[in-house]
mmCIF file of N, CA, C and O in Angstrom:
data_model
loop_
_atom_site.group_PDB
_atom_site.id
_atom_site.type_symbol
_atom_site.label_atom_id
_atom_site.label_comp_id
_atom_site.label_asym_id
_atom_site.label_seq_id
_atom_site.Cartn_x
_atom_site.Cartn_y
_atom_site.Cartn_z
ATOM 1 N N UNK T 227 32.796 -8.044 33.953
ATOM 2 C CA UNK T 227 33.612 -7.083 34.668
ATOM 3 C C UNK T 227 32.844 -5.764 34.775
ATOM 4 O O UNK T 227 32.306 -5.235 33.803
ATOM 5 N N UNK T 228 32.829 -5.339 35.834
ATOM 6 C CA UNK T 228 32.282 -3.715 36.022
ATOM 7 C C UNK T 228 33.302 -2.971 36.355
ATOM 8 O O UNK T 228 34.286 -3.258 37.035
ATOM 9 N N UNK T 229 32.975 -1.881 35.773
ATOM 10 C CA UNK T 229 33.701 -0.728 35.539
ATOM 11 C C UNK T 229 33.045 0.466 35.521
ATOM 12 O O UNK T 229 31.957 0.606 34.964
ATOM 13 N N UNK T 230 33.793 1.588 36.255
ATOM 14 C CA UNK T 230 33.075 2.943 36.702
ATOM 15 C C UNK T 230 31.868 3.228 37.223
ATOM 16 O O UNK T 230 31.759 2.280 38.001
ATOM 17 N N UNK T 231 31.131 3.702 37.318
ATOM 18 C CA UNK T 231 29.611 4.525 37.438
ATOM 19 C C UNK T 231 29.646 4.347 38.713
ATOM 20 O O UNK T 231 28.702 3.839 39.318
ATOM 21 N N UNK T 232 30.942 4.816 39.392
ATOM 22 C CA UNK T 232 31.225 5.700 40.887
ATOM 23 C C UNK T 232 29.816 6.169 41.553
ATOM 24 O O UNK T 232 29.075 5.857 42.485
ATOM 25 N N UNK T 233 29.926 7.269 40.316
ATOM 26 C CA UNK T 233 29.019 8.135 40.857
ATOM 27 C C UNK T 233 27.559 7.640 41.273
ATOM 28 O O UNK T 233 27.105 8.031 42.349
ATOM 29 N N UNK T 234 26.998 7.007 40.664
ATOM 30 C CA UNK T 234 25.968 5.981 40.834
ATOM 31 C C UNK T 234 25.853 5.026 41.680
ATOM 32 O O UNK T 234 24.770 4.735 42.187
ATOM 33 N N UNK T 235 27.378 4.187 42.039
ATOM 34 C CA UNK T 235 27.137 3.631 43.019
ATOM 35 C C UNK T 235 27.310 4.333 44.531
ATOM 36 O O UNK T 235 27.253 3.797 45.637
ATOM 37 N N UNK T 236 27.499 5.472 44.233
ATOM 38 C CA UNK T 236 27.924 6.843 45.778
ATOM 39 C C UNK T 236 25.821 6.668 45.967
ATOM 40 O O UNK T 236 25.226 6.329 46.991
ATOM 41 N N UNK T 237 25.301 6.976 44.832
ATOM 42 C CA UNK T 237 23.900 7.701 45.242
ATOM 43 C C UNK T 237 22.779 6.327 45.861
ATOM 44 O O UNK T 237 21.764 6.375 46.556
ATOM 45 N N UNK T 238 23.657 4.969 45.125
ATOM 46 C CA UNK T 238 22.713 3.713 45.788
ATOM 47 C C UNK T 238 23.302 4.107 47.124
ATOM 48 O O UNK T 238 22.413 4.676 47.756
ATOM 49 N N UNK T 239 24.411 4.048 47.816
ATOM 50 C CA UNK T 239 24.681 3.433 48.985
ATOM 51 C C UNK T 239 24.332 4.791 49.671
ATOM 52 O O UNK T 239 24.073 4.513 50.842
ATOM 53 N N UNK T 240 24.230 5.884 49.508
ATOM 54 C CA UNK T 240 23.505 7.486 50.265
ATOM 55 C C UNK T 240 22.406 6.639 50.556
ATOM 56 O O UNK T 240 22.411 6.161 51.690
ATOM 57 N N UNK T 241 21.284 6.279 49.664
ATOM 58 C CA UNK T 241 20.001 6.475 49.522
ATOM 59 C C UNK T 241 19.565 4.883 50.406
ATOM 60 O O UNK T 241 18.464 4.574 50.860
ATOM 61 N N UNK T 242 21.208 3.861 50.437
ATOM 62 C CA UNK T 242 20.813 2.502 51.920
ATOM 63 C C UNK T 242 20.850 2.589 52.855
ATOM 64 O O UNK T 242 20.178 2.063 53.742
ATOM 65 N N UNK T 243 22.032 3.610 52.887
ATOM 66 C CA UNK T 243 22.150 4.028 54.386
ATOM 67 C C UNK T 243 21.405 4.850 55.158
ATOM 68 O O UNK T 243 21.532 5.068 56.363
ATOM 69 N N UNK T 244 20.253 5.499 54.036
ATOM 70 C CA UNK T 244 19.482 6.676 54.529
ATOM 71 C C UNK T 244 18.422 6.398 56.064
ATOM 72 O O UNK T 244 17.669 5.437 56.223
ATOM 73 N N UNK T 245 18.565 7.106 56.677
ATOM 74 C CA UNK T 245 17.698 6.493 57.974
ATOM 75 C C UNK T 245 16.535 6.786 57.713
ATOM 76 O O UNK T 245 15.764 6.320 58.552
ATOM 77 N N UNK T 246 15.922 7.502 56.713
ATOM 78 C CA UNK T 246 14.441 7.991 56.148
ATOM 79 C C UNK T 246 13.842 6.891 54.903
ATOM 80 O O UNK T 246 14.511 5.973 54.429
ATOM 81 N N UNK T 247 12.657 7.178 54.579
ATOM 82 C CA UNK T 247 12.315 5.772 53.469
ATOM 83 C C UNK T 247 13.089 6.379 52.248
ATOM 84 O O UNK T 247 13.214 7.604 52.252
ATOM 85 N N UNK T 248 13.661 5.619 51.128
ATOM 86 C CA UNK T 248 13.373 6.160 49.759
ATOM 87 C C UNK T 248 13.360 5.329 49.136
ATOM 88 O O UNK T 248 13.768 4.175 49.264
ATOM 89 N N UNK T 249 12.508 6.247 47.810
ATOM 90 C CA UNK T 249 12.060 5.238 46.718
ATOM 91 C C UNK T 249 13.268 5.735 45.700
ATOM 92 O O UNK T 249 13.614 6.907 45.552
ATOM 93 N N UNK T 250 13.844 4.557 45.017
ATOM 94 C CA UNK T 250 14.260 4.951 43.828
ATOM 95 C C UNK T 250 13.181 4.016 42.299
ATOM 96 O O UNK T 250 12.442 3.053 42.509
ATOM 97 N N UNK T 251 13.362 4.522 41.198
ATOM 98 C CA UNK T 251 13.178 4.669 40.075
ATOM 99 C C UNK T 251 14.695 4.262 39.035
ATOM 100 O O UNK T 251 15.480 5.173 38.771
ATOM 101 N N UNK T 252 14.881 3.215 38.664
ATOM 102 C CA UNK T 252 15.969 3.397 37.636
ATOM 103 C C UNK T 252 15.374 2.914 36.233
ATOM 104 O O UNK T 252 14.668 1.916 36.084
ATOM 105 N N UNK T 253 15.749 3.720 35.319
ATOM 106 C CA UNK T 253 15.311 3.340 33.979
ATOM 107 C C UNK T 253 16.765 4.152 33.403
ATOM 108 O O UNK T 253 17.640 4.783 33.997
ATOM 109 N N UNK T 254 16.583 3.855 32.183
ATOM 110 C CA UNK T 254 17.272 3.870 31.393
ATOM 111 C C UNK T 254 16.828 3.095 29.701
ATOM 112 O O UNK T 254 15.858 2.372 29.471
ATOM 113 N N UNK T 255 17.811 3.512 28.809
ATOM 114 C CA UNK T 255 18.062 2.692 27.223
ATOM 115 C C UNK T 255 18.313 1.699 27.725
ATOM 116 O O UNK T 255 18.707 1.656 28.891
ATOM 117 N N UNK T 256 18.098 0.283 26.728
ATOM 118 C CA UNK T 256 18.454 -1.016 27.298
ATOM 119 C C UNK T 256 19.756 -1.060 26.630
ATOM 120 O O UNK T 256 20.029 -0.591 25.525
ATOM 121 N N UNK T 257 20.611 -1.757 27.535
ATOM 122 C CA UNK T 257 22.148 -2.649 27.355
ATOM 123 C C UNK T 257 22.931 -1.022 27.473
ATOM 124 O O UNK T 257 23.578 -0.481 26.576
ATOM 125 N N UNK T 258 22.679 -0.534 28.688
ATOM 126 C CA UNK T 258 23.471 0.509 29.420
ATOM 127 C C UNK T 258 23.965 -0.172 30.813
ATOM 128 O O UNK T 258 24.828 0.431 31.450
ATOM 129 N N UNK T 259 23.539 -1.200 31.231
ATOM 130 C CA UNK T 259 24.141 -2.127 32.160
ATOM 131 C C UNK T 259 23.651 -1.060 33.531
ATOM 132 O O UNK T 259 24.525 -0.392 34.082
ATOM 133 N N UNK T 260 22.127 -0.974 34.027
ATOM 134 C CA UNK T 260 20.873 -1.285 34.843
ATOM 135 C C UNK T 260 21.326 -2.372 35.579
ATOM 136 O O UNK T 260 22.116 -2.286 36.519
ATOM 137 N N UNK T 261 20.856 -3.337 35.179
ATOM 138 C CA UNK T 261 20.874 -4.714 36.130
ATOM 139 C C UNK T 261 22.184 -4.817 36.270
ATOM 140 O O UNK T 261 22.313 -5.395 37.349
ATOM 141 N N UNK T 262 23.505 -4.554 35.726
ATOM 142 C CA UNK T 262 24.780 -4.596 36.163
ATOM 143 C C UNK T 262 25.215 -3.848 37.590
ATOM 144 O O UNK T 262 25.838 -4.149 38.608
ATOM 145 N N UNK T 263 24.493 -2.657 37.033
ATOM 146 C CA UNK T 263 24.986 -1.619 38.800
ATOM 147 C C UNK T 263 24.289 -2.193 39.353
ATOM 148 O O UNK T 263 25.068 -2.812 40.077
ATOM 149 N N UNK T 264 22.784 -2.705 39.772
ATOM 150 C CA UNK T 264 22.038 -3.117 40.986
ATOM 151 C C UNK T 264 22.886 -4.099 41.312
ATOM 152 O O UNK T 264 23.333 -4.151 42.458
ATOM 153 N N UNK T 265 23.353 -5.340 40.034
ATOM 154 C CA UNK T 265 24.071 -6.422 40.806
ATOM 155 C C UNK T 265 25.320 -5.917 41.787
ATOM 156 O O UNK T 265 25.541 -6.220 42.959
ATOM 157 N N UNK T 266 26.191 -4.878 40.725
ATOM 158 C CA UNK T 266 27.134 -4.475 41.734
ATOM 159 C C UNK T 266 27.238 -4.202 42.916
ATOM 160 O O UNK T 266 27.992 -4.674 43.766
ATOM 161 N N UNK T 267 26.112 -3.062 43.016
ATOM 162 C CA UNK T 267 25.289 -2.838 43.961
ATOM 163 C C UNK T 267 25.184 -3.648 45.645
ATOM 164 O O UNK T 267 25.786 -3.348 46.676
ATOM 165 N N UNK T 268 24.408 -4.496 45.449
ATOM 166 C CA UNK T 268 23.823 -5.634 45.830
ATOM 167 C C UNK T 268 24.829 -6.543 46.560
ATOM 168 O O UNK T 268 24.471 -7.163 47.561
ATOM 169 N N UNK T 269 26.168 -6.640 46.044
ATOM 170 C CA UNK T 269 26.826 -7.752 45.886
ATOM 171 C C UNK T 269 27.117 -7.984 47.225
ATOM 172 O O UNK T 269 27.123 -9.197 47.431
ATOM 173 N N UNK T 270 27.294 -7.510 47.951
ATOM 174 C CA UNK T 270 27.993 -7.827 49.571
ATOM 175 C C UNK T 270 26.789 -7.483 50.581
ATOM 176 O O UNK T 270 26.847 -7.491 51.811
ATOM 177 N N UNK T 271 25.707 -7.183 49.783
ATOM 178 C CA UNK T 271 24.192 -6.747 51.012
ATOM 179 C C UNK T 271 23.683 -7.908 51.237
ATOM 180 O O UNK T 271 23.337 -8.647 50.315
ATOM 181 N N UNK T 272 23.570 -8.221 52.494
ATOM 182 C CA UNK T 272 21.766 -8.721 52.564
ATOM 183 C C UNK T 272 20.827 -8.619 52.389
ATOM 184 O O UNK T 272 20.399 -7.516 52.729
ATOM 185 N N UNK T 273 19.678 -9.688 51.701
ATOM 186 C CA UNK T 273 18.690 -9.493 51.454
ATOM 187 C C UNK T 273 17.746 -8.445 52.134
ATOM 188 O O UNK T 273 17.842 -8.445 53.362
ATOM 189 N N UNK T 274 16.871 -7.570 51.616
ATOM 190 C CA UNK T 274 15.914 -7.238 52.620
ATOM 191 C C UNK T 274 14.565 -7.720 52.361
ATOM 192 O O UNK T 274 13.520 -7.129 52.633
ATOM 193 N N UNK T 275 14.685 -8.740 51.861
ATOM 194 C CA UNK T 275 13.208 -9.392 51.003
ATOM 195 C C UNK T 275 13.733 -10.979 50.765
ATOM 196 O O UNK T 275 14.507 -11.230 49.841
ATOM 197 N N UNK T 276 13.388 -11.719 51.411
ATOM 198 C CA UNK T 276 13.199 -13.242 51.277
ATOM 199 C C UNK T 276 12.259 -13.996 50.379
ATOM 200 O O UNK T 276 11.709 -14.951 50.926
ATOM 201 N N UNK T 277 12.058 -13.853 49.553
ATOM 202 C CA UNK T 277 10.993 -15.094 48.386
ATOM 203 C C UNK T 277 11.168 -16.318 49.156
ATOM 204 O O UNK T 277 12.338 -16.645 49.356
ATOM 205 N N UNK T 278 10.233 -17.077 49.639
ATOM 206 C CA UNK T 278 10.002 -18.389 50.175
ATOM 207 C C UNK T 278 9.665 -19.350 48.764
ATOM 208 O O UNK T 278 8.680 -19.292 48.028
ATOM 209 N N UNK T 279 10.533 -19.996 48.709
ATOM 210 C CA UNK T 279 10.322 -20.795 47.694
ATOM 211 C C UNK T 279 9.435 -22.218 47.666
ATOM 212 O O UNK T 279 9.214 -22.929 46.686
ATOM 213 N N UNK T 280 9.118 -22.355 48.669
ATOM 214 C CA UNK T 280 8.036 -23.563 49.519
ATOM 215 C C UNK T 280 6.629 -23.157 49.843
ATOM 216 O O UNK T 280 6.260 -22.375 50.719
ATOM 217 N N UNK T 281 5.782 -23.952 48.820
ATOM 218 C CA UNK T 281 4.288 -23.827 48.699
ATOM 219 C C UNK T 281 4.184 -24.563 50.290
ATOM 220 O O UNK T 281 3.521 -24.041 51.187
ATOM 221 N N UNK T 282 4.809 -25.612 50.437
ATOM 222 C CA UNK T 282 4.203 -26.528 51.977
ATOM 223 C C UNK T 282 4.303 -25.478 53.296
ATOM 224 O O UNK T 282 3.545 -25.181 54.220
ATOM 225 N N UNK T 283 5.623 -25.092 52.881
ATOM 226 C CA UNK T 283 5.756 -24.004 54.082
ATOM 227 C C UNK T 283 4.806 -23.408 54.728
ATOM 228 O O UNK T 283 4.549 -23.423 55.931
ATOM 229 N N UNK T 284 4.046 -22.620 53.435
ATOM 230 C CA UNK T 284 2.756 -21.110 54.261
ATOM 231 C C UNK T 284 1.775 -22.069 53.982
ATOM 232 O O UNK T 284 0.714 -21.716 54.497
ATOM 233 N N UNK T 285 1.682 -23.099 53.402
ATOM 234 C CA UNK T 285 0.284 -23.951 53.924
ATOM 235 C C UNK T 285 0.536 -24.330 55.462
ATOM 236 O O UNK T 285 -0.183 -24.074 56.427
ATOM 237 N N UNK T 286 1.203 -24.702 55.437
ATOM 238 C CA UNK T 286 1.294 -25.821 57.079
ATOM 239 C C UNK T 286 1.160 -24.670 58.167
ATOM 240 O O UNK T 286 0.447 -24.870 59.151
ATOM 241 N N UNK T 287 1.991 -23.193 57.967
ATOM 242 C CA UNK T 287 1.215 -22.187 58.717
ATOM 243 C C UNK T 287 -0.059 -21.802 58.894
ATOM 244 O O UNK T 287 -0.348 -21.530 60.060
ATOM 245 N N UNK T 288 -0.955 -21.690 58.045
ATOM 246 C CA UNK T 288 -2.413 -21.158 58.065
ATOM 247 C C UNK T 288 -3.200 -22.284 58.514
ATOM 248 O O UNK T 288 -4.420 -22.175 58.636
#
């Protein structure tokens, strides 16, 4: 279950919608739940990065 960090998820979705590049940086202490907000995050986006999981694939291209 997630809970709160509003504010955090206000500054991901500023910084998706931004029509300019940005980089973010998240760090933190571990088991502050990082990978929790990105998942939250994340949850209803589309990918913007595809991993091809098929070695035959980009052979049979080249």
């Amino acid at each position: 279950m997630f809970k709160g960090r509003k504010k955090e998820l206000k500054l991901l979705e500023d910084l998706y919608d931004s029509k300019q590049f940005e980089f973010l940086v998240l760090y933190g202490r571990r088991r502050v739940g990082k990978t929790e907000l990105l998942k939250e995050f994340t949850k209803n986006k589309k990918p913007l990065i595809q991993k091809n999981q098929s070695k035959k694939t980009l052979q049979g291209k080249y």
